[in-house]
Amino acid sequence: MAVEPSFIIADEPISALDVSIQAQVVNLMKDLQEEKGLTYLFIAHDLSMVKYISDRIGVLHFGHLLEVGPADDVYLTPLHDYTKSLISAVPEPDPEFERTRKRVPYDASIEKDKAGQPRKLREITPGHFVRCSEEEVPFYQERAASYKKMNKQHLMFN
């Protein structure tokens, strides 16, 4: 901090720490971010911490960005199957939920290019990108629309 950086790469900064210390470090990072106007590239496997500290999330698999977007969008409405699988594996501190939790399996073979279709990050909803072929875009747009519809229904009944 002595050189007053504006950008910090934090590669697994809390992975080897006790849970209570992890929270302290992440809270300190958030405080410093706000006070100093810092930008972090926070690299981690703990998706709950990633969501807590991030404004935007990028999900990597086999060296490719598969999904990028606002933290809430990616975490609460994951479009790519790999992201859904990762989020389904995040433990919850609720024993009842954990007993009935369904993990989403992921088949990486779907990432193989079919018939030479190039895959790249494509914007599915404003600011939310998924790595897919042009032909797959309507599928992801429909998935995003179904999330939106479910969220509206959920809000109406709560």
mmCIF file with all atom_site columns, N, CA, C and O in Angstrom, residues 76-114:
data_model
loop_
_atom_site.group_PDB
_atom_site.id
_atom_site.type_symbol
_atom_site.label_atom_id
_atom_site.label_alt_id
_atom_site.label_comp_id
_atom_site.label_asym_id
_atom_site.label_entity_id
_atom_site.label_seq_id
_atom_site.pdbx_PDB_ins_code
_atom_site.Cartn_x
_atom_site.Cartn_y
_atom_site.Cartn_z
_atom_site.occupancy
_atom_site.B_iso_or_equiv
_atom_site.pdbx_formal_charge
_atom_site.auth_seq_id
_atom_site.auth_comp_id
_atom_site.auth_asym_id
_atom_site.auth_atom_id
_atom_site.pdbx_PDB_model_num
ATOM 1   N N  . LEU A 1 76  ? -26.658 -15.171 -9.134  1.00 0.00 ? 76  LEU A N  1
ATOM 2   C CA . LEU A 1 76  ? -28.065 -15.496 -8.897  1.00 0.00 ? 76  LEU A CA 1
ATOM 3   C C  . LEU A 1 76  ? -28.774 -16.030 -10.138 1.00 0.00 ? 76  LEU A C  1
ATOM 4   O O  . LEU A 1 76  ? -29.771 -16.736 -10.025 1.00 0.00 ? 76  LEU A O  1
ATOM 5   N N  . THR A 1 77  ? -28.271 -15.676 -11.322 1.00 0.00 ? 77  THR A N  1
ATOM 6   C CA . THR A 1 77  ? -28.872 -16.159 -12.571 1.00 0.00 ? 77  THR A CA 1
ATOM 7   C C  . THR A 1 77  ? -27.786 -16.638 -13.522 1.00 0.00 ? 77  THR A C  1
ATOM 8   O O  . THR A 1 77  ? -27.590 -16.075 -14.597 1.00 0.00 ? 77  THR A O  1
ATOM 9   N N  . PRO A 1 78  ? -27.062 -17.678 -13.127 1.00 0.00 ? 78  PRO A N  1
ATOM 10  C CA . PRO A 1 78  ? -25.983 -18.176 -13.985 1.00 0.00 ? 78  PRO A CA 1
ATOM 11  C C  . PRO A 1 78  ? -26.543 -18.734 -15.283 1.00 0.00 ? 78  PRO A C  1
ATOM 12  O O  . PRO A 1 78  ? -27.494 -19.503 -15.271 1.00 0.00 ? 78  PRO A O  1
ATOM 13  N N  . LEU A 1 79  ? -25.944 -18.330 -16.385 1.00 0.00 ? 79  LEU A N  1
ATOM 14  C CA . LEU A 1 79  ? -26.431 -18.771 -17.688 1.00 0.00 ? 79  LEU A CA 1
ATOM 15  C C  . LEU A 1 79  ? -25.687 -19.994 -18.211 1.00 0.00 ? 79  LEU A C  1
ATOM 16  O O  . LEU A 1 79  ? -26.280 -20.872 -18.817 1.00 0.00 ? 79  LEU A O  1
ATOM 17  N N  . HIS A 1 80  ? -24.375 -20.038 -17.987 1.00 0.00 ? 80  HIS A N  1
ATOM 18  C CA . HIS A 1 80  ? -23.575 -21.155 -18.492 1.00 0.00 ? 80  HIS A CA 1
ATOM 19  C C  . HIS A 1 80  ? -23.699 -22.333 -17.531 1.00 0.00 ? 80  HIS A C  1
ATOM 20  O O  . HIS A 1 80  ? -23.733 -22.162 -16.314 1.00 0.00 ? 80  HIS A O  1
ATOM 21  N N  . ASP A 1 81  ? -23.776 -23.544 -18.085 1.00 0.00 ? 81  ASP A N  1
ATOM 22  C CA . ASP A 1 81  ? -23.931 -24.741 -17.252 1.00 0.00 ? 81  ASP A CA 1
ATOM 23  C C  . ASP A 1 81  ? -22.777 -24.929 -16.270 1.00 0.00 ? 81  ASP A C  1
ATOM 24  O O  . ASP A 1 81  ? -22.983 -25.426 -15.157 1.00 0.00 ? 81  ASP A O  1
ATOM 25  N N  . TYR A 1 82  ? -21.565 -24.552 -16.657 1.00 0.00 ? 82  TYR A N  1
ATOM 26  C CA . TYR A 1 82  ? -20.432 -24.692 -15.738 1.00 0.00 ? 82  TYR A CA 1
ATOM 27  C C  . TYR A 1 82  ? -20.614 -23.774 -14.535 1.00 0.00 ? 82  TYR A C  1
ATOM 28  O O  . TYR A 1 82  ? -20.374 -24.176 -13.395 1.00 0.00 ? 82  TYR A O  1
ATOM 29  N N  . THR A 1 83  ? -21.065 -22.551 -14.777 1.00 0.00 ? 83  THR A N  1
ATOM 30  C CA . THR A 1 83  ? -21.304 -21.613 -13.670 1.00 0.00 ? 83  THR A CA 1
ATOM 31  C C  . THR A 1 83  ? -22.395 -22.165 -12.764 1.00 0.00 ? 83  THR A C  1
ATOM 32  O O  . THR A 1 83  ? -22.273 -22.111 -11.527 1.00 0.00 ? 83  THR A O  1
ATOM 33  N N  . LYS A 1 84  ? -23.455 -22.699 -13.345 1.00 0.00 ? 84  LYS A N  1
ATOM 34  C CA . LYS A 1 84  ? -24.531 -23.292 -12.545 1.00 0.00 ? 84  LYS A CA 1
ATOM 35  C C  . LYS A 1 84  ? -23.981 -24.422 -11.674 1.00 0.00 ? 84  LYS A C  1
ATOM 36  O O  . LYS A 1 84  ? -24.332 -24.539 -10.503 1.00 0.00 ? 84  LYS A O  1
ATOM 37  N N  . SER A 1 85  ? -23.118 -25.242 -12.240 1.00 0.00 ? 85  SER A N  1
ATOM 38  C CA . SER A 1 85  ? -22.534 -26.352 -11.506 1.00 0.00 ? 85  SER A CA 1
ATOM 39  C C  . SER A 1 85  ? -21.677 -25.849 -10.341 1.00 0.00 ? 85  SER A C  1
ATOM 40  O O  . SER A 1 85  ? -21.772 -26.362 -9.221  1.00 0.00 ? 85  SER A O  1
ATOM 41  N N  . LEU A 1 86  ? -20.851 -24.849 -10.605 1.00 0.00 ? 86  LEU A N  1
ATOM 42  C CA . LEU A 1 86  ? -20.012 -24.289 -9.535  1.00 0.00 ? 86  LEU A CA 1
ATOM 43  C C  . LEU A 1 86  ? -20.857 -23.740 -8.393  1.00 0.00 ? 86  LEU A C  1
ATOM 44  O O  . LEU A 1 86  ? -20.583 -23.996 -7.220  1.00 0.00 ? 86  LEU A O  1
ATOM 45  N N  . ILE A 1 87  ? -21.869 -22.985 -8.734  1.00 0.00 ? 87  ILE A N  1
ATOM 46  C CA . ILE A 1 87  ? -22.700 -22.350 -7.704  1.00 0.00 ? 87  ILE A CA 1
ATOM 47  C C  . ILE A 1 87  ? -23.496 -23.396 -6.932  1.00 0.00 ? 87  ILE A C  1
ATOM 48  O O  . ILE A 1 87  ? -23.694 -23.256 -5.724  1.00 0.00 ? 87  ILE A O  1
ATOM 49  N N  . SER A 1 88  ? -23.890 -24.464 -7.594  1.00 0.00 ? 88  SER A N  1
ATOM 50  C CA . SER A 1 88  ? -24.630 -25.510 -6.887  1.00 0.00 ? 88  SER A CA 1
ATOM 51  C C  . SER A 1 88  ? -23.760 -26.215 -5.848  1.00 0.00 ? 88  SER A C  1
ATOM 52  O O  . SER A 1 88  ? -24.278 -26.866 -4.946  1.00 0.00 ? 88  SER A O  1
ATOM 53  N N  . ALA A 1 89  ? -22.448 -26.090 -5.959  1.00 0.00 ? 89  ALA A N  1
ATOM 54  C CA . ALA A 1 89  ? -21.528 -26.746 -5.027  1.00 0.00 ? 89  ALA A CA 1
ATOM 55  C C  . ALA A 1 89  ? -21.130 -25.852 -3.851  1.00 0.00 ? 89  ALA A C  1
ATOM 56  O O  . ALA A 1 89  ? -20.432 -26.301 -2.950  1.00 0.00 ? 89  ALA A O  1
ATOM 57  N N  . VAL A 1 90  ? -21.576 -24.590 -3.849  1.00 0.00 ? 90  VAL A N  1
ATOM 58  C CA . VAL A 1 90  ? -21.220 -23.683 -2.751  1.00 0.00 ? 90  VAL A CA 1
ATOM 59  C C  . VAL A 1 90  ? -21.974 -24.120 -1.496  1.00 0.00 ? 90  VAL A C  1
ATOM 60  O O  . VAL A 1 90  ? -23.208 -24.179 -1.496  1.00 0.00 ? 90  VAL A O  1
ATOM 61  N N  . PRO A 1 91  ? -21.245 -24.448 -0.427  1.00 0.00 ? 91  PRO A N  1
ATOM 62  C CA . PRO A 1 91  ? -21.921 -24.892 0.795   1.00 0.00 ? 91  PRO A CA 1
ATOM 63  C C  . PRO A 1 91  ? -22.695 -23.756 1.468   1.00 0.00 ? 91  PRO A C  1
ATOM 64  O O  . PRO A 1 91  ? -22.289 -22.601 1.405   1.00 0.00 ? 91  PRO A O  1
ATOM 65  N N  . GLU A 1 92  ? -23.808 -24.104 2.073   1.00 0.00 ? 92  GLU A N  1
ATOM 66  C CA . GLU A 1 92  ? -24.632 -23.153 2.817   1.00 0.00 ? 92  GLU A CA 1
ATOM 67  C C  . GLU A 1 92  ? -24.580 -23.539 4.288   1.00 0.00 ? 92  GLU A C  1
ATOM 68  O O  . GLU A 1 92  ? -24.576 -24.721 4.617   1.00 0.00 ? 92  GLU A O  1
ATOM 69  N N  . PRO A 1 93  ? -24.588 -22.540 5.186   1.00 0.00 ? 93  PRO A N  1
ATOM 70  C CA . PRO A 1 93  ? -24.529 -22.859 6.618   1.00 0.00 ? 93  PRO A CA 1
ATOM 71  C C  . PRO A 1 93  ? -25.907 -23.245 7.182   1.00 0.00 ? 93  PRO A C  1
ATOM 72  O O  . PRO A 1 93  ? -26.280 -22.841 8.268   1.00 0.00 ? 93  PRO A O  1
ATOM 73  N N  . ASP A 1 94  ? -26.660 -24.011 6.425   1.00 0.00 ? 94  ASP A N  1
ATOM 74  C CA . ASP A 1 94  ? -27.994 -24.442 6.833   1.00 0.00 ? 94  ASP A CA 1
ATOM 75  C C  . ASP A 1 94  ? -28.078 -25.949 6.635   1.00 0.00 ? 94  ASP A C  1
ATOM 76  O O  . ASP A 1 94  ? -28.145 -26.435 5.501   1.00 0.00 ? 94  ASP A O  1
ATOM 77  N N  . PRO A 1 95  ? -28.094 -26.712 7.745   1.00 0.00 ? 95  PRO A N  1
ATOM 78  C CA . PRO A 1 95  ? -28.092 -28.176 7.615   1.00 0.00 ? 95  PRO A CA 1
ATOM 79  C C  . PRO A 1 95  ? -29.289 -28.721 6.831   1.00 0.00 ? 95  PRO A C  1
ATOM 80  O O  . PRO A 1 95  ? -29.156 -29.683 6.082   1.00 0.00 ? 95  PRO A O  1
ATOM 81  N N  . GLU A 1 96  ? -30.467 -28.107 6.991   1.00 0.00 ? 96  GLU A N  1
ATOM 82  C CA . GLU A 1 96  ? -31.644 -28.566 6.246   1.00 0.00 ? 96  GLU A CA 1
ATOM 83  C C  . GLU A 1 96  ? -31.449 -28.386 4.739   1.00 0.00 ? 96  GLU A C  1
ATOM 84  O O  . GLU A 1 96  ? -31.750 -29.270 3.950   1.00 0.00 ? 96  GLU A O  1
ATOM 85  N N  . PHE A 1 97  ? -30.937 -27.219 4.367   1.00 0.00 ? 97  PHE A N  1
ATOM 86  C CA . PHE A 1 97  ? -30.681 -26.957 2.950   1.00 0.00 ? 97  PHE A CA 1
ATOM 87  C C  . PHE A 1 97  ? -29.637 -27.931 2.409   1.00 0.00 ? 97  PHE A C  1
ATOM 88  O O  . PHE A 1 97  ? -29.786 -28.474 1.315   1.00 0.00 ? 97  PHE A O  1
ATOM 89  N N  . GLU A 1 98  ? -28.583 -28.150 3.177   1.00 0.00 ? 98  GLU A N  1
ATOM 90  C CA . GLU A 1 98  ? -27.494 -29.027 2.734   1.00 0.00 ? 98  GLU A CA 1
ATOM 91  C C  . GLU A 1 98  ? -27.970 -30.462 2.533   1.00 0.00 ? 98  GLU A C  1
ATOM 92  O O  . GLU A 1 98  ? -27.509 -31.146 1.628   1.00 0.00 ? 98  GLU A O  1
ATOM 93  N N  . ARG A 1 99  ? -28.898 -30.919 3.369   1.00 0.00 ? 99  ARG A N  1
ATOM 94  C CA . ARG A 1 99  ? -29.406 -32.292 3.232   1.00 0.00 ? 99  ARG A CA 1
ATOM 95  C C  . ARG A 1 99  ? -30.150 -32.490 1.916   1.00 0.00 ? 99  ARG A C  1
ATOM 96  O O  . ARG A 1 99  ? -30.135 -33.573 1.347   1.00 0.00 ? 99  ARG A O  1
ATOM 97  N N  . THR A 1 100 ? -30.816 -31.441 1.446   1.00 0.00 ? 100 THR A N  1
ATOM 98  C CA . THR A 1 100 ? -31.643 -31.574 0.243   1.00 0.00 ? 100 THR A CA 1
ATOM 99  C C  . THR A 1 100 ? -31.037 -30.905 -0.994  1.00 0.00 ? 100 THR A C  1
ATOM 100 O O  . THR A 1 100 ? -31.635 -30.955 -2.062  1.00 0.00 ? 100 THR A O  1
ATOM 101 N N  . ARG A 1 101 ? -29.881 -30.304 -0.826  1.00 0.00 ? 101 ARG A N  1
ATOM 102 C CA . ARG A 1 101 ? -29.266 -29.585 -1.953  1.00 0.00 ? 101 ARG A CA 1
ATOM 103 C C  . ARG A 1 101 ? -28.982 -30.530 -3.105  1.00 0.00 ? 101 ARG A C  1
ATOM 104 O O  . ARG A 1 101 ? -28.506 -31.635 -2.924  1.00 0.00 ? 101 ARG A O  1
ATOM 105 N N  . LYS A 1 102 ? -29.279 -30.060 -4.290  1.00 0.00 ? 102 LYS A N  1
ATOM 106 C CA . LYS A 1 102 ? -29.003 -30.826 -5.506  1.00 0.00 ? 102 LYS A CA 1
ATOM 107 C C  . LYS A 1 102 ? -27.843 -30.161 -6.239  1.00 0.00 ? 102 LYS A C  1
ATOM 108 O O  . LYS A 1 102 ? -27.946 -29.017 -6.655  1.00 0.00 ? 102 LYS A O  1
ATOM 109 N N  . ARG A 1 103 ? -26.753 -30.890 -6.363  1.00 0.00 ? 103 ARG A N  1
ATOM 110 C CA . ARG A 1 103 ? -25.627 -30.371 -7.126  1.00 0.00 ? 103 ARG A CA 1
ATOM 111 C C  . ARG A 1 103 ? -25.902 -30.579 -8.610  1.00 0.00 ? 103 ARG A C  1
ATOM 112 O O  . ARG A 1 103 ? -26.445 -31.606 -9.010  1.00 0.00 ? 103 ARG A O  1
ATOM 113 N N  . VAL A 1 104 ? -25.502 -29.598 -9.398  1.00 0.00 ? 104 VAL A N  1
ATOM 114 C CA . VAL A 1 104 ? -25.709 -29.667 -10.844 1.00 0.00 ? 104 VAL A CA 1
ATOM 115 C C  . VAL A 1 104 ? -24.447 -30.251 -11.472 1.00 0.00 ? 104 VAL A C  1
ATOM 116 O O  . VAL A 1 104 ? -23.374 -29.656 -11.374 1.00 0.00 ? 104 VAL A O  1
ATOM 117 N N  . PRO A 1 105 ? -24.547 -31.422 -12.101 1.00 0.00 ? 105 PRO A N  1
ATOM 118 C CA . PRO A 1 105 ? -23.361 -32.000 -12.751 1.00 0.00 ? 105 PRO A CA 1
ATOM 119 C C  . PRO A 1 105 ? -23.010 -31.194 -14.000 1.00 0.00 ? 105 PRO A C  1
ATOM 120 O O  . PRO A 1 105 ? -23.863 -30.513 -14.575 1.00 0.00 ? 105 PRO A O  1
ATOM 121 N N  . TYR A 1 106 ? -21.745 -31.285 -14.402 1.00 0.00 ? 106 TYR A N  1
ATOM 122 C CA . TYR A 1 106 ? -21.306 -30.569 -15.595 1.00 0.00 ? 106 TYR A CA 1
ATOM 123 C C  . TYR A 1 106 ? -20.547 -31.505 -16.510 1.00 0.00 ? 106 TYR A C  1
ATOM 124 O O  . TYR A 1 106 ? -19.641 -32.207 -16.079 1.00 0.00 ? 106 TYR A O  1
ATOM 125 N N  . ASP A 1 107 ? -20.898 -31.491 -17.774 1.00 0.00 ? 107 ASP A N  1
ATOM 126 C CA . ASP A 1 107 ? -20.238 -32.297 -18.795 1.00 0.00 ? 107 ASP A CA 1
ATOM 127 C C  . ASP A 1 107 ? -19.412 -31.355 -19.670 1.00 0.00 ? 107 ASP A C  1
ATOM 128 O O  . ASP A 1 107 ? -19.966 -30.628 -20.490 1.00 0.00 ? 107 ASP A O  1
ATOM 129 N N  . ALA A 1 108 ? -18.097 -31.355 -19.478 1.00 0.00 ? 108 ALA A N  1
ATOM 130 C CA . ALA A 1 108 ? -17.213 -30.439 -20.208 1.00 0.00 ? 108 ALA A CA 1
ATOM 131 C C  . ALA A 1 108 ? -17.168 -30.720 -21.704 1.00 0.00 ? 108 ALA A C  1
ATOM 132 O O  . ALA A 1 108 ? -16.731 -29.866 -22.478 1.00 0.00 ? 108 ALA A O  1
ATOM 133 N N  . SER A 1 109 ? -17.651 -31.866 -22.142 1.00 0.00 ? 109 SER A N  1
ATOM 134 C CA . SER A 1 109 ? -17.597 -32.174 -23.567 1.00 0.00 ? 109 SER A CA 1
ATOM 135 C C  . SER A 1 109 ? -18.480 -31.225 -24.383 1.00 0.00 ? 109 SER A C  1
ATOM 136 O O  . SER A 1 109 ? -18.270 -31.071 -25.582 1.00 0.00 ? 109 SER A O  1
ATOM 137 N N  . ILE A 1 110 ? -19.439 -30.565 -23.744 1.00 0.00 ? 110 ILE A N  1
ATOM 138 C CA . ILE A 1 110 ? -20.290 -29.621 -24.486 1.00 0.00 ? 110 ILE A CA 1
ATOM 139 C C  . ILE A 1 110 ? -19.528 -28.378 -24.927 1.00 0.00 ? 110 ILE A C  1
ATOM 140 O O  . ILE A 1 110 ? -19.996 -27.632 -25.771 1.00 0.00 ? 110 ILE A O  1
ATOM 141 N N  . GLU A 1 111 ? -18.342 -28.167 -24.344 1.00 0.00 ? 111 GLU A N  1
ATOM 142 C CA . GLU A 1 111 ? -17.535 -27.015 -24.726 1.00 0.00 ? 111 GLU A CA 1
ATOM 143 C C  . GLU A 1 111 ? -16.774 -27.232 -26.027 1.00 0.00 ? 111 GLU A C  1
ATOM 144 O O  . GLU A 1 111 ? -16.244 -26.297 -26.594 1.00 0.00 ? 111 GLU A O  1
ATOM 145 N N  . LYS A 1 112 ? -16.708 -28.451 -26.476 1.00 0.00 ? 112 LYS A N  1
ATOM 146 C CA . LYS A 1 112 ? -15.993 -28.722 -27.728 1.00 0.00 ? 112 LYS A CA 1
ATOM 147 C C  . LYS A 1 112 ? -16.751 -28.066 -28.880 1.00 0.00 ? 112 LYS A C  1
ATOM 148 O O  . LYS A 1 112 ? -17.973 -28.157 -28.969 1.00 0.00 ? 112 LYS A O  1
ATOM 149 N N  . ASP A 1 113 ? -16.002 -27.404 -29.735 1.00 0.00 ? 113 ASP A N  1
ATOM 150 C CA . ASP A 1 113 ? -16.631 -26.743 -30.876 1.00 0.00 ? 113 ASP A CA 1
ATOM 151 C C  . ASP A 1 113 ? -17.280 -27.792 -31.770 1.00 0.00 ? 113 ASP A C  1
ATOM 152 O O  . ASP A 1 113 ? -16.671 -28.787 -32.142 1.00 0.00 ? 113 ASP A O  1
ATOM 153 N N  . LYS A 1 114 ? -18.517 -27.539 -32.104 1.00 0.00 ? 114 LYS A N  1
ATOM 154 C CA . LYS A 1 114 ? -19.260 -28.446 -32.971 1.00 0.00 ? 114 LYS A CA 1
ATOM 155 C C  . LYS A 1 114 ? -19.221 -27.907 -34.390 1.00 0.00 ? 114 LYS A C  1
ATOM 156 O O  . LYS A 1 114 ? -19.585 -26.774 -34.634 1.00 0.00 ? 114 LYS A O  1
#
